[in-house]
mmCIF file of C-alpha atoms and ligand atoms in Angstrom:
data_model
loop_
_atom_site.group_PDB
_atom_site.id
_atom_site.type_symbol
_atom_site.label_atom_id
_atom_site.label_comp_id
_atom_site.label_asym_id
_atom_site.label_seq_id
_atom_site.Cartn_x
_atom_site.Cartn_y
_atom_site.Cartn_z
ATOM 1 C CA MET A 300 -53.376 -131.819 80.565
ATOM 2 C CA ALA A 301 -53.126 -129.439 83.462
ATOM 3 C CA TYR A 302 -55.900 -129.470 85.987
ATOM 4 C CA SER A 303 -55.735 -127.181 88.920
ATOM 5 C CA VAL A 304 -57.199 -128.483 92.148
ATOM 6 C CA PRO A 305 -58.951 -125.598 93.949
ATOM 7 C CA ARG A 306 -56.957 -124.166 96.799
ATOM 8 C CA LYS A 307 -59.997 -124.032 99.073
ATOM 9 C CA PHE A 308 -62.485 -126.858 99.650
ATOM 10 C CA PRO A 309 -61.189 -129.246 96.977
ATOM 11 C CA THR A 310 -63.659 -132.075 96.429
ATOM 12 C CA THR A 311 -62.846 -135.760 96.497
ATOM 13 C CA VAL A 312 -64.309 -139.215 97.127
ATOM 14 C CA VAL A 313 -63.443 -141.944 99.596
ATOM 15 C CA GLY A 314 -63.026 -144.407 96.754
ATOM 16 C CA SER A 315 -65.549 -147.124 95.986
ATOM 17 C CA TYR A 316 -68.342 -146.497 93.495
ATOM 18 C CA PRO A 317 -71.383 -148.616 92.584
ATOM 19 C CA LYS A 318 -70.363 -151.534 90.390
ATOM 20 C CA ILE A 319 -71.084 -150.616 86.807
ATOM 21 C CA PRO A 320 -72.068 -153.500 84.501
ATOM 22 C CA PRO A 321 -70.385 -155.700 83.604
ATOM 23 C CA ALA A 322 -67.947 -155.294 86.550
ATOM 24 C CA MET A 323 -69.755 -157.735 88.876
ATOM 25 C CA ASP A 324 -70.099 -160.327 86.116
ATOM 26 C CA LEU A 325 -66.437 -160.015 85.284
ATOM 27 C CA ILE A 326 -65.492 -160.500 88.945
ATOM 28 C CA LYS A 327 -67.604 -163.687 89.116
ATOM 29 C CA LYS A 328 -66.178 -165.023 85.871
ATOM 30 C CA ARG A 329 -62.657 -164.347 87.006
ATOM 31 C CA ARG A 330 -63.333 -166.140 90.270
ATOM 32 C CA ALA A 331 -64.839 -169.121 88.459
ATOM 33 C CA GLY A 332 -61.825 -169.266 86.178
ATOM 34 C CA GLU A 333 -63.926 -168.495 83.115
ATOM 35 C CA ILE A 334 -61.736 -165.549 82.184
ATOM 36 C CA SER A 335 -58.047 -164.965 82.857
ATOM 37 C CA GLU A 336 -56.676 -162.134 84.979
ATOM 38 C CA GLU A 337 -55.381 -160.612 81.747
ATOM 39 C CA GLU A 338 -58.807 -160.662 80.095
ATOM 40 C CA PHE A 339 -60.324 -159.326 83.293
ATOM 41 C CA ARG A 340 -57.916 -156.378 83.336
ATOM 42 C CA LYS A 341 -58.813 -155.547 79.764
ATOM 43 C CA LEU A 342 -62.577 -155.797 80.218
ATOM 44 C CA ILE A 343 -62.739 -153.979 83.568
ATOM 45 C CA LYS A 344 -61.490 -150.809 81.859
ATOM 46 C CA GLU A 345 -64.978 -150.017 80.580
ATOM 47 C CA PRO A 346 -66.589 -149.870 84.066
ATOM 48 C CA ILE A 347 -63.602 -147.852 85.325
ATOM 49 C CA ARG A 348 -64.069 -145.416 82.461
ATOM 50 C CA GLU A 349 -67.733 -144.961 83.387
ATOM 51 C CA ALA A 350 -66.923 -144.443 87.078
ATOM 52 C CA VAL A 351 -64.280 -141.863 86.188
ATOM 53 C CA ARG A 352 -66.668 -140.107 83.839
ATOM 54 C CA ASP A 353 -69.388 -139.871 86.507
ATOM 55 C CA GLN A 354 -66.950 -138.260 88.933
ATOM 56 C CA ILE A 355 -65.708 -135.777 86.349
ATOM 57 C CA GLU A 356 -69.249 -134.873 85.309
ATOM 58 C CA ALA A 357 -70.214 -134.400 88.965
ATOM 59 C CA GLY A 358 -67.316 -131.961 89.403
ATOM 60 C CA ILE A 359 -65.029 -133.956 91.706
ATOM 61 C CA ASP A 360 -61.435 -132.655 91.763
ATOM 62 C CA ILE A 361 -59.504 -135.607 93.163
ATOM 63 C CA ILE A 362 -61.085 -138.802 91.908
ATOM 64 C CA SER A 363 -60.736 -142.586 92.253
ATOM 65 C CA ASP A 364 -60.911 -145.545 89.876
ATOM 66 C CA GLY A 365 -64.199 -146.473 91.555
ATOM 67 C CA GLU A 366 -62.662 -149.744 92.815
ATOM 68 C CA GLN A 367 -64.489 -151.573 90.039
ATOM 69 C CA SER A 368 -62.078 -154.529 90.234
ATOM 70 C CA ARG A 369 -62.577 -155.118 93.943
ATOM 71 C CA GLU A 370 -65.429 -157.348 95.039
ATOM 72 C CA ASP A 371 -64.462 -156.715 98.643
ATOM 73 C CA MET A 372 -61.883 -154.546 100.385
ATOM 74 C CA VAL A 373 -60.113 -157.391 102.199
ATOM 75 C CA VAL A 374 -60.590 -160.488 100.044
ATOM 76 C CA TYR A 375 -59.352 -158.660 96.945
ATOM 77 C CA PHE A 376 -55.956 -158.104 98.547
ATOM 78 C CA ALA A 377 -55.861 -161.448 100.382
ATOM 79 C CA GLU A 378 -56.231 -163.212 97.039
ATOM 80 C CA ARG A 379 -53.155 -161.417 95.762
ATOM 81 C CA VAL A 380 -50.810 -161.705 98.728
ATOM 82 C CA GLU A 381 -48.827 -164.888 99.300
ATOM 83 C CA GLY A 382 -49.582 -166.594 102.624
ATOM 84 C CA TYR A 383 -53.351 -166.270 102.490
ATOM 85 C CA ARG A 384 -55.925 -168.908 101.632
ATOM 86 C CA PRO A 385 -59.678 -168.386 101.113
ATOM 87 C CA GLY A 386 -61.867 -168.842 104.176
ATOM 88 C CA ASP A 387 -65.497 -169.658 104.893
ATOM 89 C CA TRP A 388 -68.406 -167.248 104.935
ATOM 90 C CA VAL A 389 -68.766 -165.310 108.201
ATOM 91 C CA ARG A 390 -71.010 -162.517 109.354
ATOM 92 C CA ILE A 391 -69.213 -159.236 110.122
ATOM 93 C CA PHE A 392 -72.148 -157.063 111.122
ATOM 94 C CA ASP A 393 -75.884 -156.845 110.522
ATOM 95 C CA ASN A 394 -76.512 -158.808 107.358
ATOM 96 C CA VAL A 395 -73.090 -158.219 105.858
ATOM 97 C CA TYR A 396 -71.231 -161.456 105.192
ATOM 98 C CA PHE A 397 -67.888 -162.102 103.625
ATOM 99 C CA ARG A 398 -65.363 -164.869 103.181
ATOM 100 C CA LYS A 399 -62.915 -164.126 105.941
ATOM 101 C CA PRO A 400 -59.544 -165.051 104.464
ATOM 102 C CA VAL A 401 -57.080 -167.138 106.441
ATOM 103 C CA ILE A 402 -53.380 -166.420 106.951
ATOM 104 C CA VAL A 403 -51.593 -169.756 106.786
ATOM 105 C CA GLY A 404 -48.024 -168.896 105.827
ATOM 106 C CA ASP A 405 -45.452 -166.109 105.713
ATOM 107 C CA LEU A 406 -47.039 -163.068 104.097
ATOM 108 C CA LYS A 407 -45.319 -161.820 100.997
ATOM 109 C CA TRP A 408 -45.953 -159.189 98.319
ATOM 110 C CA VAL A 409 -45.710 -160.971 94.996
ATOM 111 C CA ARG A 410 -47.207 -158.657 92.400
ATOM 112 C CA GLN A 411 -48.875 -155.321 91.811
ATOM 113 C CA MET A 412 -52.474 -155.332 92.980
ATOM 114 C CA ILE A 413 -54.044 -151.961 92.198
ATOM 115 C CA VAL A 414 -51.503 -150.078 90.104
ATOM 116 C CA GLU A 415 -52.890 -150.968 86.680
ATOM 117 C CA ASP A 416 -56.368 -149.646 87.494
ATOM 118 C CA TRP A 417 -54.845 -146.484 88.941
ATOM 119 C CA VAL A 418 -52.751 -145.943 85.804
ATOM 120 C CA TYR A 419 -55.765 -146.457 83.576
ATOM 121 C CA ALA A 420 -57.984 -144.100 85.594
ATOM 122 C CA THR A 421 -55.220 -141.492 85.493
ATOM 123 C CA SER A 422 -54.947 -141.787 81.720
ATOM 124 C CA ILE A 423 -58.598 -140.772 81.323
ATOM 125 C CA SER A 424 -58.971 -138.345 84.251
ATOM 126 C CA GLN A 425 -58.463 -135.216 82.130
ATOM 127 C CA GLY A 426 -55.591 -134.220 84.358
ATOM 128 C CA ARG A 427 -57.378 -134.692 87.656
ATOM 129 C CA PRO A 428 -55.319 -136.456 90.296
ATOM 130 C CA VAL A 429 -56.450 -140.003 91.099
ATOM 131 C CA LYS A 430 -56.090 -141.220 94.667
ATOM 132 C CA GLY A 431 -54.201 -144.440 95.209
ATOM 133 C CA ILE A 432 -56.441 -146.247 97.701
ATOM 134 C CA ILE A 433 -55.532 -149.359 99.621
ATOM 135 C CA THR A 434 -57.015 -151.295 102.535
ATOM 136 C CA GLY A 435 -54.984 -150.686 105.672
ATOM 137 C CA PRO A 436 -53.040 -153.165 107.804
ATOM 138 C CA TYR A 437 -55.342 -152.933 110.833
ATOM 139 C CA THR A 438 -58.427 -153.761 108.772
ATOM 140 C CA MET A 439 -56.598 -156.545 106.895
ATOM 141 C CA MET A 440 -55.575 -157.990 110.273
ATOM 142 C CA GLU A 441 -58.961 -157.699 111.962
ATOM 143 C CA TRP A 442 -60.904 -159.104 109.038
ATOM 144 C CA SER A 443 -58.604 -162.103 108.508
ATOM 145 C CA PHE A 444 -58.088 -165.278 110.554
ATOM 146 C CA ASP A 445 -54.469 -165.584 111.567
ATOM 147 C CA LEU A 446 -53.093 -169.107 111.898
ATOM 148 C CA ARG A 447 -49.485 -168.128 111.344
ATOM 149 C CA TYR A 448 -48.285 -165.156 113.390
ATOM 150 C CA GLY A 449 -50.158 -165.165 116.694
ATOM 151 C CA ARG A 450 -48.765 -161.856 117.892
ATOM 152 C CA ARG A 451 -50.830 -159.032 116.457
ATOM 153 C CA GLU A 452 -47.911 -156.592 116.839
ATOM 154 C CA GLU A 453 -45.956 -158.734 114.423
ATOM 155 C CA LEU A 454 -48.808 -159.430 112.034
ATOM 156 C CA ILE A 455 -49.781 -155.799 111.565
ATOM 157 C CA ILE A 456 -46.200 -154.838 110.710
ATOM 158 C CA GLU A 457 -45.940 -157.667 108.178
ATOM 159 C CA LEU A 458 -49.149 -156.457 106.547
ATOM 160 C CA ALA A 459 -47.859 -152.888 106.622
ATOM 161 C CA ARG A 460 -44.689 -153.968 104.783
ATOM 162 C CA ILE A 461 -46.775 -155.479 102.007
ATOM 163 C CA ILE A 462 -48.930 -152.367 101.746
ATOM 164 C CA ARG A 463 -45.799 -150.213 101.763
ATOM 165 C CA ARG A 464 -44.476 -152.145 98.791
ATOM 166 C CA GLU A 465 -47.691 -151.616 96.831
ATOM 167 C CA VAL A 466 -47.711 -147.931 97.787
ATOM 168 C CA GLU A 467 -44.148 -147.622 96.485
ATOM 169 C CA GLU A 468 -45.330 -149.053 93.171
ATOM 170 C CA LEU A 469 -48.154 -146.498 93.082
ATOM 171 C CA VAL A 470 -45.814 -143.624 93.843
ATOM 172 C CA LYS A 471 -43.402 -144.840 91.175
ATOM 173 C CA ALA A 472 -46.306 -144.801 88.712
ATOM 174 C CA GLY A 473 -46.983 -141.175 89.678
ATOM 175 C CA ALA A 474 -49.585 -141.253 92.480
ATOM 176 C CA ARG A 475 -49.470 -138.180 94.722
ATOM 177 C CA TYR A 476 -52.434 -138.935 96.976
ATOM 178 C CA ILE A 477 -52.198 -142.165 98.939
ATOM 179 C CA GLN A 478 -55.119 -143.219 101.103
ATOM 180 C CA VAL A 479 -55.138 -146.094 103.565
ATOM 181 C CA ASP A 480 -58.646 -147.286 104.488
ATOM 182 C CA GLU A 481 -59.177 -148.364 108.086
ATOM 183 C CA PRO A 482 -62.870 -148.949 108.754
ATOM 184 C CA ALA A 483 -62.046 -151.664 111.317
ATOM 185 C CA LEU A 484 -60.267 -149.274 113.686
ATOM 186 C CA SER A 485 -63.478 -147.723 114.956
ATOM 187 C CA THR A 486 -64.825 -151.155 115.919
ATOM 188 C CA ARG A 487 -62.222 -151.301 118.726
ATOM 189 C CA PRO A 488 -61.709 -147.677 119.716
ATOM 190 C CA TRP A 489 -59.071 -148.181 122.382
ATOM 191 C CA ARG A 490 -55.678 -146.633 122.906
ATOM 192 C CA GLU A 491 -53.698 -149.885 122.413
ATOM 193 C CA GLU A 492 -55.419 -150.524 119.112
ATOM 194 C CA ALA A 493 -54.849 -146.978 117.877
ATOM 195 C CA GLU A 494 -51.170 -147.305 118.784
ATOM 196 C CA LEU A 495 -50.821 -150.601 116.916
ATOM 197 C CA LEU A 496 -51.936 -148.809 113.783
ATOM 198 C CA LYS A 497 -49.601 -145.887 114.420
ATOM 199 C CA ASP A 498 -46.537 -148.131 114.233
ATOM 200 C CA ALA A 499 -47.864 -149.753 111.064
ATOM 201 C CA LEU A 500 -48.501 -146.382 109.410
ATOM 202 C CA GLU A 501 -44.880 -145.417 110.090
ATOM 203 C CA VAL A 502 -43.848 -148.437 108.043
ATOM 204 C CA ILE A 503 -46.214 -147.505 105.206
ATOM 205 C CA PHE A 504 -45.501 -143.795 104.966
ATOM 206 C CA LYS A 505 -41.957 -143.190 106.202
ATOM 207 C CA GLY A 506 -39.773 -141.354 103.703
ATOM 208 C CA LEU A 507 -42.262 -141.728 100.896
ATOM 209 C CA GLY A 508 -41.453 -138.343 99.379
ATOM 210 C CA ASP A 509 -43.813 -135.705 98.086
ATOM 211 C CA VAL A 510 -47.168 -137.438 98.546
ATOM 212 C CA LYS A 511 -50.310 -136.631 100.460
ATOM 213 C CA ARG A 512 -50.684 -139.256 103.174
ATOM 214 C CA ILE A 513 -54.320 -139.936 104.031
ATOM 215 C CA VAL A 514 -56.109 -142.291 106.409
ATOM 216 C CA HIS A 515 -59.836 -142.942 106.056
ATOM 217 C CA ILE A 516 -61.694 -144.003 109.206
ATOM 218 C CA CYS A 517 -65.456 -144.251 109.582
ATOM 219 C CA TYR A 518 -68.268 -144.941 112.049
ATOM 220 C CA GLY A 519 -67.951 -146.094 115.655
ATOM 221 C CA ARG A 520 -66.810 -144.215 118.735
ATOM 222 C CA LEU A 521 -63.843 -142.445 117.271
ATOM 223 C CA GLU A 522 -63.904 -139.665 119.863
ATOM 224 C CA LYS A 523 -62.400 -142.125 122.352
ATOM 225 C CA ILE A 524 -59.157 -142.368 120.396
ATOM 226 C CA ILE A 525 -58.736 -138.946 118.824
ATOM 227 C CA PRO A 526 -55.740 -137.914 120.958
ATOM 228 C CA TYR A 527 -53.913 -141.082 119.872
ATOM 229 C CA ILE A 528 -54.714 -140.965 116.189
ATOM 230 C CA LEU A 529 -53.658 -137.322 115.981
ATOM 231 C CA GLU A 530 -50.120 -138.656 116.468
ATOM 232 C CA TYR A 531 -50.283 -140.583 113.202
ATOM 233 C CA PRO A 532 -47.692 -139.707 110.521
ATOM 234 C CA VAL A 533 -50.339 -138.546 108.047
ATOM 235 C CA ASP A 534 -51.344 -135.272 106.398
ATOM 236 C CA GLN A 535 -55.054 -135.896 106.349
ATOM 237 C CA PHE A 536 -57.811 -137.769 108.115
ATOM 238 C CA ASP A 537 -60.744 -138.564 105.914
ATOM 239 C CA LEU A 538 -63.730 -138.963 108.224
ATOM 240 C CA GLU A 539 -67.385 -139.921 108.165
ATOM 241 C CA LEU A 540 -69.176 -136.992 109.800
ATOM 242 C CA LYS A 541 -72.617 -136.554 108.280
ATOM 243 C CA ASN A 542 -73.969 -139.946 109.391
ATOM 244 C CA SER A 543 -73.086 -139.177 113.023
ATOM 245 C CA ASN A 544 -74.470 -135.665 112.723
ATOM 246 C CA PHE A 545 -70.989 -134.042 112.938
ATOM 247 C CA ARG A 546 -70.698 -135.232 116.536
ATOM 248 C CA LEU A 547 -66.911 -135.512 116.197
ATOM 249 C CA LEU A 548 -66.227 -131.893 115.271
ATOM 250 C CA PRO A 549 -66.193 -130.433 118.808
ATOM 251 C CA TYR A 550 -63.728 -133.161 119.821
ATOM 252 C CA LEU A 551 -61.438 -132.327 116.903
ATOM 253 C CA LYS A 552 -61.463 -128.691 117.931
ATOM 254 C CA GLU A 553 -60.946 -129.574 121.585
ATOM 255 C CA TYR A 554 -57.865 -131.675 120.793
ATOM 256 C CA GLY A 555 -56.255 -128.965 118.662
ATOM 257 C CA TYR A 556 -56.752 -130.651 115.301
ATOM 258 C CA ASP A 557 -54.134 -129.316 112.883
ATOM 259 C CA LYS A 558 -54.171 -131.755 109.967
ATOM 260 C CA GLU A 559 -56.172 -131.639 106.777
ATOM 261 C CA LEU A 560 -59.691 -132.986 107.016
ATOM 262 C CA GLY A 561 -61.562 -135.125 104.511
ATOM 263 C CA PHE A 562 -64.927 -133.722 105.525
ATOM 264 C CA GLY A 563 -67.702 -136.305 105.049
ATOM 265 C CA VAL A 564 -70.800 -134.313 104.147
ATOM 266 C CA VAL A 565 -73.105 -136.855 102.527
ATOM 267 C CA ASP A 566 -74.419 -140.043 104.119
ATOM 268 C CA VAL A 567 -73.722 -143.186 102.107
ATOM 269 C CA HIS A 568 -76.327 -145.194 104.047
ATOM 270 C CA THR A 569 -79.337 -143.215 102.875
ATOM 271 C CA LEU A 570 -80.893 -142.862 99.457
ATOM 272 C CA GLN A 571 -81.990 -139.344 100.204
ATOM 273 C CA VAL A 572 -79.765 -136.909 98.309
ATOM 274 C CA GLU A 573 -78.574 -134.041 100.488
ATOM 275 C CA THR A 574 -79.334 -130.694 98.852
ATOM 276 C CA VAL A 575 -76.699 -128.142 97.885
ATOM 277 C CA GLU A 576 -78.069 -125.825 100.593
ATOM 278 C CA GLU A 577 -77.816 -128.525 103.252
ATOM 279 C CA ILE A 578 -74.244 -129.377 102.328
ATOM 280 C CA LYS A 579 -73.273 -125.733 102.144
ATOM 281 C CA GLY A 580 -74.745 -125.410 105.652
ATOM 282 C CA TYR A 581 -72.439 -128.191 106.923
ATOM 283 C CA ILE A 582 -69.413 -126.438 105.446
ATOM 284 C CA ASP A 583 -70.512 -123.159 107.049
ATOM 285 C CA LYS A 584 -70.959 -124.925 110.376
ATOM 286 C CA LEU A 585 -67.399 -126.263 110.210
ATOM 287 C CA MET A 586 -65.986 -122.864 109.235
ATOM 288 C CA LYS A 587 -67.824 -121.114 112.051
ATOM 289 C CA MET A 588 -66.213 -123.441 114.571
ATOM 290 C CA ASP A 589 -63.030 -121.657 113.601
ATOM 291 C CA PHE A 590 -60.397 -124.347 114.040
ATOM 292 C CA ILE A 591 -59.508 -125.244 110.453
ATOM 293 C CA PRO A 592 -58.903 -123.073 107.375
ATOM 294 C CA PRO A 593 -60.708 -123.755 104.047
ATOM 295 C CA GLU A 594 -57.374 -124.748 102.479
ATOM 296 C CA LYS A 595 -57.301 -127.807 104.737
ATOM 297 C CA VAL A 596 -60.846 -128.961 104.109
ATOM 298 C CA TYR A 597 -61.502 -131.611 101.455
ATOM 299 C CA VAL A 598 -65.232 -131.964 100.879
ATOM 300 C CA ASP A 599 -66.276 -135.574 100.258
ATOM 301 C CA PRO A 600 -68.815 -138.315 101.086
ATOM 302 C CA ASP A 601 -68.729 -140.092 104.462
ATOM 303 C CA CYS A 602 -67.449 -143.344 103.017
ATOM 304 C CA GLY A 603 -67.333 -145.351 99.787
ATOM 305 C CA LEU A 604 -70.414 -144.996 97.593
ATOM 306 C CA LYS A 605 -70.538 -148.638 96.500
ATOM 307 C CA ARG A 606 -73.853 -149.594 98.140
ATOM 308 C CA LEU A 607 -75.858 -146.769 96.580
ATOM 309 C CA PRO A 608 -77.628 -146.859 93.233
ATOM 310 C CA ARG A 609 -75.394 -145.202 90.673
ATOM 311 C CA GLU A 610 -77.702 -142.239 90.027
ATOM 312 C CA VAL A 611 -77.974 -141.503 93.769
ATOM 313 C CA ALA A 612 -74.200 -141.717 94.191
ATOM 314 C CA LYS A 613 -73.676 -139.358 91.288
ATOM 315 C CA ALA A 614 -76.321 -136.895 92.527
ATOM 316 C CA LYS A 615 -74.686 -136.777 95.966
ATOM 317 C CA MET A 616 -71.278 -136.041 94.405
ATOM 318 C CA LYS A 617 -72.755 -133.370 92.187
ATOM 319 C CA ASN A 618 -74.391 -131.562 95.086
ATOM 320 C CA LEU A 619 -71.331 -131.663 97.277
ATOM 321 C CA ALA A 620 -69.213 -130.278 94.437
ATOM 322 C CA GLU A 621 -71.670 -127.458 93.888
ATOM 323 C CA ALA A 622 -71.817 -126.669 97.614
ATOM 324 C CA ALA A 623 -68.000 -126.547 97.757
ATOM 325 C CA ARG A 624 -67.957 -124.218 94.759
ATOM 326 C CA ILE A 625 -70.334 -121.786 96.457
ATOM 327 C CA ALA A 626 -68.438 -122.027 99.755
ATOM 328 C CA ARG A 627 -65.208 -121.088 97.955
ATOM 329 C CA GLU A 628 -66.659 -117.684 97.165
ATOM 330 C CA GLU A 629 -67.535 -117.019 100.778
ATOM 331 C CA TRP A 630 -64.750 -118.394 102.888
HETATM 332 ZN ZN1 LIG B 194 -65.535 -145.825 105.268
#
């Protein structure tokens, strides 16, 4: 089924969606060994179908599988890569805790991790492209304990090789939008850190063929590293902007931003649903700054929607899609 993504202001999502019952139950049962991975894969299709349907109904052009299988963006992958073992509970920020996984041996890709969900979402997307979304090597490194490698330069490249392998599987399956999520980068916004990730992204994206290469980064003092990240071998930065009141935009303009922009226009940390008029106003504001054409602007939420109630998440998507539709007629 052909679906044509609008040329101007296509809409998309960062990736995660509220867990739709029984996704959380299934994750717990799988962890407790009460159901097999095979049963899990079969039963998780229903929540994925619901997440896909919500995005289609809201009018999103480039969708995700809602990450219904993933209880966490790091542990999910650590449990599927050889060389990791589960860790103890640690606090990462505020009241957010997770089981920081431990690297104890040589890291090795052993099996597909996210391809099956991507294939399923694509089969029910009514032709809409589905992003292949994977946690990036910097975030995997920062949110793991390393007892094996020691040198971060080496560790991040090893992680990048594993991600590259999974990305190759996605591309083989037909994915044309590949997004690497790097929320940890903004927690250490320094040149050396940004350059570590640059080398790793080369490993992930080099010679991948005809795919859109995207990096998602959110929160923190990103303006300090913009000149360095603009060197990344990617087509698009997907950025949180609404939550920080679009503070980054003047910096992007100042540094001669020439890539595509995933333009975060709704805050995922507030229950208040931004109105169509408000979102349209943010798009207008960006256009009036006159440094990026509408063809390079992908309208989306700041970050994953997973912590919002489902109806709020859906309402935010719906309004941003409507705002993009109106903007298309004007710009
Ligand atoms: Zn994010």
